[in-house]
PDB file of C-alpha atoms in Angstrom:
ATOM      1  CA  UNK A   1     -83.062  -8.261  43.869  1.00  0.00           C
ATOM      2  CA  UNK A   2     -83.383  -6.970  40.328  1.00  0.00           C
ATOM      3  CA  UNK A   3     -83.481  -3.196  39.899  1.00  0.00           C
ATOM      4  CA  UNK A   4     -82.609  -0.613  37.322  1.00  0.00           C
ATOM      5  CA  UNK A   5     -83.413   0.218  33.734  1.00  0.00           C
ATOM      6  CA  UNK A   6     -81.083  -0.615  30.853  1.00  0.00           C
ATOM      7  CA  UNK A   7     -81.569   0.325  27.215  1.00  0.00           C
ATOM      8  CA  UNK A   8     -80.278  -2.004  24.541  1.00  0.00           C
ATOM      9  CA  UNK A   9     -80.873  -2.931  20.939  1.00  0.00           C
ATOM     10  CA  UNK A  10     -81.970  -6.254  19.558  1.00  0.00           C
ATOM     11  CA  UNK A  11     -80.013  -7.320  16.487  1.00  0.00           C
ATOM     12  CA  UNK A  12     -81.372  -8.662  13.202  1.00  0.00           C
ATOM     13  CA  UNK A  13     -81.020 -12.249  14.473  1.00  0.00           C
ATOM     14  CA  UNK A  14     -83.099 -11.523  17.608  1.00  0.00           C
ATOM     15  CA  UNK A  15     -80.186 -11.392  20.034  1.00  0.00           C
ATOM     16  CA  UNK A  16     -80.110  -8.946  22.905  1.00  0.00           C
ATOM     17  CA  UNK A  17     -77.750  -8.272  25.774  1.00  0.00           C
ATOM     18  CA  UNK A  18     -78.837  -9.099  29.302  1.00  0.00           C
ATOM     19  CA  UNK A  19     -77.340  -6.478  31.631  1.00  0.00           C
ATOM     20  CA  UNK A  20     -74.325  -7.809  33.539  1.00  0.00           C
ATOM     21  CA  UNK A  21     -76.005  -6.927  36.864  1.00  0.00           C
ATOM     22  CA  UNK A  22     -78.804  -9.405  36.124  1.00  0.00           C
ATOM     23  CA  UNK A  23     -76.791 -12.315  34.743  1.00  0.00           C
ATOM     24  CA  UNK A  24     -75.579 -13.844  38.009  1.00  0.00           C
ATOM     25  CA  UNK A  25     -79.005 -13.962  39.590  1.00  0.00           C
ATOM     26  CA  UNK A  26     -80.779 -15.149  36.431  1.00  0.00           C
ATOM     27  CA  UNK A  27     -78.189 -17.829  35.768  1.00  0.00           C
ATOM     28  CA  UNK A  28     -77.069 -19.107  32.371  1.00  0.00           C
ATOM     29  CA  UNK A  29     -80.516 -20.476  31.530  1.00  0.00           C
ATOM     30  CA  UNK A  30     -83.882 -18.912  32.277  1.00  0.00           C
ATOM     31  CA  UNK A  31     -87.391 -18.716  30.855  1.00  0.00           C
ATOM     32  CA  UNK A  32     -88.781 -15.754  28.942  1.00  0.00           C
ATOM     33  CA  UNK A  33     -92.501 -15.565  28.327  1.00  0.00           C
ATOM     34  CA  UNK A  34     -95.360 -13.187  27.833  1.00  0.00           C
ATOM     35  CA  UNK A  35     -95.795 -10.769  30.698  1.00  0.00           C
ATOM     36  CA  UNK A  36     -98.518  -8.328  31.577  1.00  0.00           C
ATOM     37  CA  UNK A  37     -98.887  -4.817  30.145  1.00  0.00           C
ATOM     38  CA  UNK A  38     -97.196  -5.796  26.866  1.00  0.00           C
ATOM     39  CA  UNK A  39     -93.778  -6.787  28.181  1.00  0.00           C
ATOM     40  CA  UNK A  40     -91.847 -10.035  28.321  1.00  0.00           C
ATOM     41  CA  UNK A  41     -91.165 -11.503  31.735  1.00  0.00           C
ATOM     42  CA  UNK A  42     -88.153 -13.568  32.733  1.00  0.00           C
ATOM     43  CA  UNK A  43     -88.123 -16.324  35.322  1.00  0.00           C
ATOM     44  CA  UNK A  44     -85.119 -18.084  36.770  1.00  0.00           C
ATOM     45  CA  UNK A  45     -85.409 -21.839  36.320  1.00  0.00           C
ATOM     46  CA  UNK A  46     -86.372 -22.171  40.015  1.00  0.00           C
ATOM     47  CA  UNK A  47     -89.038 -19.477  39.646  1.00  0.00           C
ATOM     48  CA  UNK A  48     -90.407 -21.148  36.524  1.00  0.00           C
ATOM     49  CA  UNK A  49     -90.686 -24.452  38.401  1.00  0.00           C
ATOM     50  CA  UNK A  50     -92.628 -22.642  41.153  1.00  0.00           C
ATOM     51  CA  UNK A  51     -94.908 -20.971  38.586  1.00  0.00           C
ATOM     52  CA  UNK A  52     -95.546 -24.364  36.997  1.00  0.00           C
ATOM     53  CA  UNK A  53     -96.506 -25.829  40.372  1.00  0.00           C
ATOM     54  CA  UNK A  54     -98.917 -22.936  40.958  1.00  0.00           C
ATOM     55  CA  UNK A  55    -100.454 -23.389  37.518  1.00  0.00           C
ATOM     56  CA  UNK A  56    -101.120 -27.060  38.266  1.00  0.00           C
ATOM     57  CA  UNK A  57    -103.204 -26.020  41.295  1.00  0.00           C
ATOM     58  CA  UNK A  58    -105.535 -23.792  39.283  1.00  0.00           C
ATOM     59  CA  UNK A  59    -108.942 -25.304  38.416  1.00  0.00           C
ATOM     60  CA  UNK A  60    -108.547 -26.591  34.857  1.00  0.00           C
ATOM     61  CA  UNK A  61    -112.314 -26.664  34.393  1.00  0.00           C
ATOM     62  CA  UNK A  62    -112.387 -22.847  34.435  1.00  0.00           C
ATOM     63  CA  UNK A  63    -112.001 -21.256  31.031  1.00  0.00           C
ATOM     64  CA  UNK A  64    -110.015 -18.337  32.497  1.00  0.00           C
ATOM     65  CA  UNK A  65    -107.471 -20.782  33.906  1.00  0.00           C
ATOM     66  CA  UNK A  66    -106.994 -22.458  30.554  1.00  0.00           C
ATOM     67  CA  UNK A  67    -106.682 -19.103  28.807  1.00  0.00           C
ATOM     68  CA  UNK A  68    -104.105 -17.852  31.297  1.00  0.00           C
ATOM     69  CA  UNK A  69    -102.037 -21.037  31.104  1.00  0.00           C
ATOM     70  CA  UNK A  70    -102.147 -20.975  27.298  1.00  0.00           C
ATOM     71  CA  UNK A  71    -101.042 -17.350  27.162  1.00  0.00           C
ATOM     72  CA  UNK A  72     -98.242 -17.903  29.678  1.00  0.00           C
ATOM     73  CA  UNK A  73     -96.839 -21.155  28.335  1.00  0.00           C
ATOM     74  CA  UNK A  74     -97.548 -21.263  24.593  1.00  0.00           C
ATOM     75  CA  UNK A  75     -94.760 -18.888  23.647  1.00  0.00           C
ATOM     76  CA  UNK A  76     -92.516 -19.437  26.667  1.00  0.00           C
ATOM     77  CA  UNK A  77     -88.909 -20.151  25.749  1.00  0.00           C
ATOM     78  CA  UNK A  78     -85.898 -21.341  27.652  1.00  0.00           C
ATOM     79  CA  UNK A  79     -83.091 -18.917  26.837  1.00  0.00           C
ATOM     80  CA  UNK A  80     -79.395 -19.415  27.386  1.00  0.00           C
ATOM     81  CA  UNK A  81     -76.728 -16.737  27.697  1.00  0.00           C
ATOM     82  CA  UNK A  82     -74.005 -16.883  25.086  1.00  0.00           C
ATOM     83  CA  UNK A  83     -70.375 -15.975  25.780  1.00  0.00           C
ATOM     84  CA  UNK A  84     -71.146 -12.279  25.181  1.00  0.00           C
ATOM     85  CA  UNK A  85     -74.047 -12.158  27.653  1.00  0.00           C
ATOM     86  CA  UNK A  86     -76.747 -12.226  24.985  1.00  0.00           C
ATOM     87  CA  UNK A  87     -79.869 -14.297  24.574  1.00  0.00           C
ATOM     88  CA  UNK A  88     -81.708 -15.221  21.406  1.00  0.00           C
ATOM     89  CA  UNK A  89     -85.332 -14.165  21.736  1.00  0.00           C
ATOM     90  CA  UNK A  90     -87.708 -16.296  19.663  1.00  0.00           C
ATOM     91  CA  UNK A  91     -89.472 -14.446  16.845  1.00  0.00           C
ATOM     92  CA  UNK A  92     -92.876 -15.135  18.428  1.00  0.00           C
ATOM     93  CA  UNK A  93     -91.880 -13.287  21.605  1.00  0.00           C
ATOM     94  CA  UNK A  94     -90.385 -10.399  19.645  1.00  0.00           C
ATOM     95  CA  UNK A  95     -93.650 -10.077  17.740  1.00  0.00           C
ATOM     96  CA  UNK A  96     -95.734 -10.453  20.921  1.00  0.00           C
ATOM     97  CA  UNK A  97     -93.857  -7.646  22.675  1.00  0.00           C
ATOM     98  CA  UNK A  98     -93.637  -5.435  19.571  1.00  0.00           C
ATOM     99  CA  UNK A  99     -89.879  -5.036  19.959  1.00  0.00           C
ATOM    100  CA  UNK A 100     -88.489  -3.651  16.736  1.00  0.00           C
ATOM    101  CA  UNK A 101     -84.944  -2.616  17.559  1.00  0.00           C
ATOM    102  CA  UNK A 102     -84.703  -0.664  20.782  1.00  0.00           C
ATOM    103  CA  UNK A 103     -85.678  -2.412  23.986  1.00  0.00           C
ATOM    104  CA  UNK A 104     -85.580  -1.692  27.691  1.00  0.00           C
ATOM    105  CA  UNK A 105     -84.588  -4.294  30.284  1.00  0.00           C
ATOM    106  CA  UNK A 106     -86.095  -3.460  33.667  1.00  0.00           C
ATOM    107  CA  UNK A 107     -85.353  -4.985  37.057  1.00  0.00           C
ATOM    108  CA  UNK A 108     -88.627  -5.393  38.970  1.00  0.00           C
ATOM    109  CA  UNK A 109     -87.592  -6.677  42.415  1.00  0.00           C
ATOM    110  CA  UNK A 110     -87.974 -10.451  41.960  1.00  0.00           C
ATOM    111  CA  UNK A 111     -87.928 -10.609  38.146  1.00  0.00           C
ATOM    112  CA  UNK A 112     -86.751  -8.914  34.971  1.00  0.00           C
ATOM    113  CA  UNK A 113     -88.969  -7.508  32.247  1.00  0.00           C
ATOM    114  CA  UNK A 114     -88.102  -6.801  28.615  1.00  0.00           C
ATOM    115  CA  UNK A 115     -90.048  -4.036  26.900  1.00  0.00           C
ATOM    116  CA  UNK A 116     -90.211  -2.467  23.470  1.00  0.00           C
ATOM    117  CA  UNK A 117     -88.787   1.025  24.024  1.00  0.00           C
ATOM    118  CA  UNK A 118     -91.970   2.798  22.919  1.00  0.00           C
ATOM    119  CA  UNK A 119     -94.208   0.621  25.084  1.00  0.00           C
ATOM    120  CA  UNK A 120     -91.979   1.146  28.135  1.00  0.00           C
ATOM    121  CA  UNK A 121     -91.808   4.898  27.640  1.00  0.00           C
ATOM    122  CA  UNK A 122     -95.624   5.107  27.331  1.00  0.00           C
ATOM    123  CA  UNK A 123     -96.168   2.855  30.342  1.00  0.00           C
ATOM    124  CA  UNK A 124     -93.583   4.706  32.425  1.00  0.00           C
ATOM    125  CA  UNK A 125     -95.053   8.116  31.602  1.00  0.00           C
ATOM    126  CA  UNK A 126     -98.557   6.926  32.499  1.00  0.00           C
ATOM    127  CA  UNK A 127     -97.359   5.330  35.740  1.00  0.00           C
ATOM    128  CA  UNK A 128     -95.301   8.399  36.653  1.00  0.00           C
ATOM    129  CA  UNK A 129     -98.310  10.664  36.280  1.00  0.00           C
ATOM    130  CA  UNK A 130    -100.252   8.685  38.897  1.00  0.00           C
ATOM    131  CA  UNK A 131     -97.352   7.437  41.060  1.00  0.00           C
ATOM    132  CA  UNK A 132     -98.280   9.404  44.192  1.00  0.00           C
ATOM    133  CA  UNK A 133    -101.979   8.506  43.950  1.00  0.00           C
ATOM    134  CA  UNK A 134    -101.139   4.830  43.537  1.00  0.00           C
ATOM    135  CA  UNK A 135     -98.678   4.957  46.449  1.00  0.00           C
ATOM    136  CA  UNK A 136    -101.374   6.474  48.633  1.00  0.00           C
ATOM    137  CA  UNK A 137    -103.849   3.721  47.679  1.00  0.00           C
ATOM    138  CA  UNK A 138    -101.327   0.976  48.406  1.00  0.00           C
ATOM    139  CA  UNK A 139    -100.008   2.345  51.703  1.00  0.00           C
ATOM    140  CA  UNK A 140    -102.100  -0.075  53.759  1.00  0.00           C
ATOM    141  CA  UNK A 141    -100.391  -3.024  52.066  1.00  0.00           C
ATOM    142  CA  UNK A 142     -96.881  -1.680  52.674  1.00  0.00           C
ATOM    143  CA  UNK A 143     -97.065  -1.393  56.457  1.00  0.00           C
TER     144      UNK A 143
END
């Protein structure tokens, strides 16, 4: 399980540290792609294979399917940890996520997300303000 929040910087070459707590479970190679809410989402290689299988089952005649697949796969990148526990994020993903220097790496149960610091702080503050209301609405799904 991935959990926790870690603040790091991305260097001028686009390299960022993956927290040590996440490295073993992610493995040396994993996929980073566009996520929801403005973040980047990471998939282990096994998870990415499962996502790919699910994508193949979607009806390709539906425009929404094609749009979703394009958005998920067009900028997806296989990343590999270097000897210092860093990955090189492609420029397209850095631009997509609006990461300038400071970023936040968040463990989200079954995956890891990478956020621009400002985006994460805004999202977190908004989510915090409605946390109890959301929990109440979702209670029926948690039992």
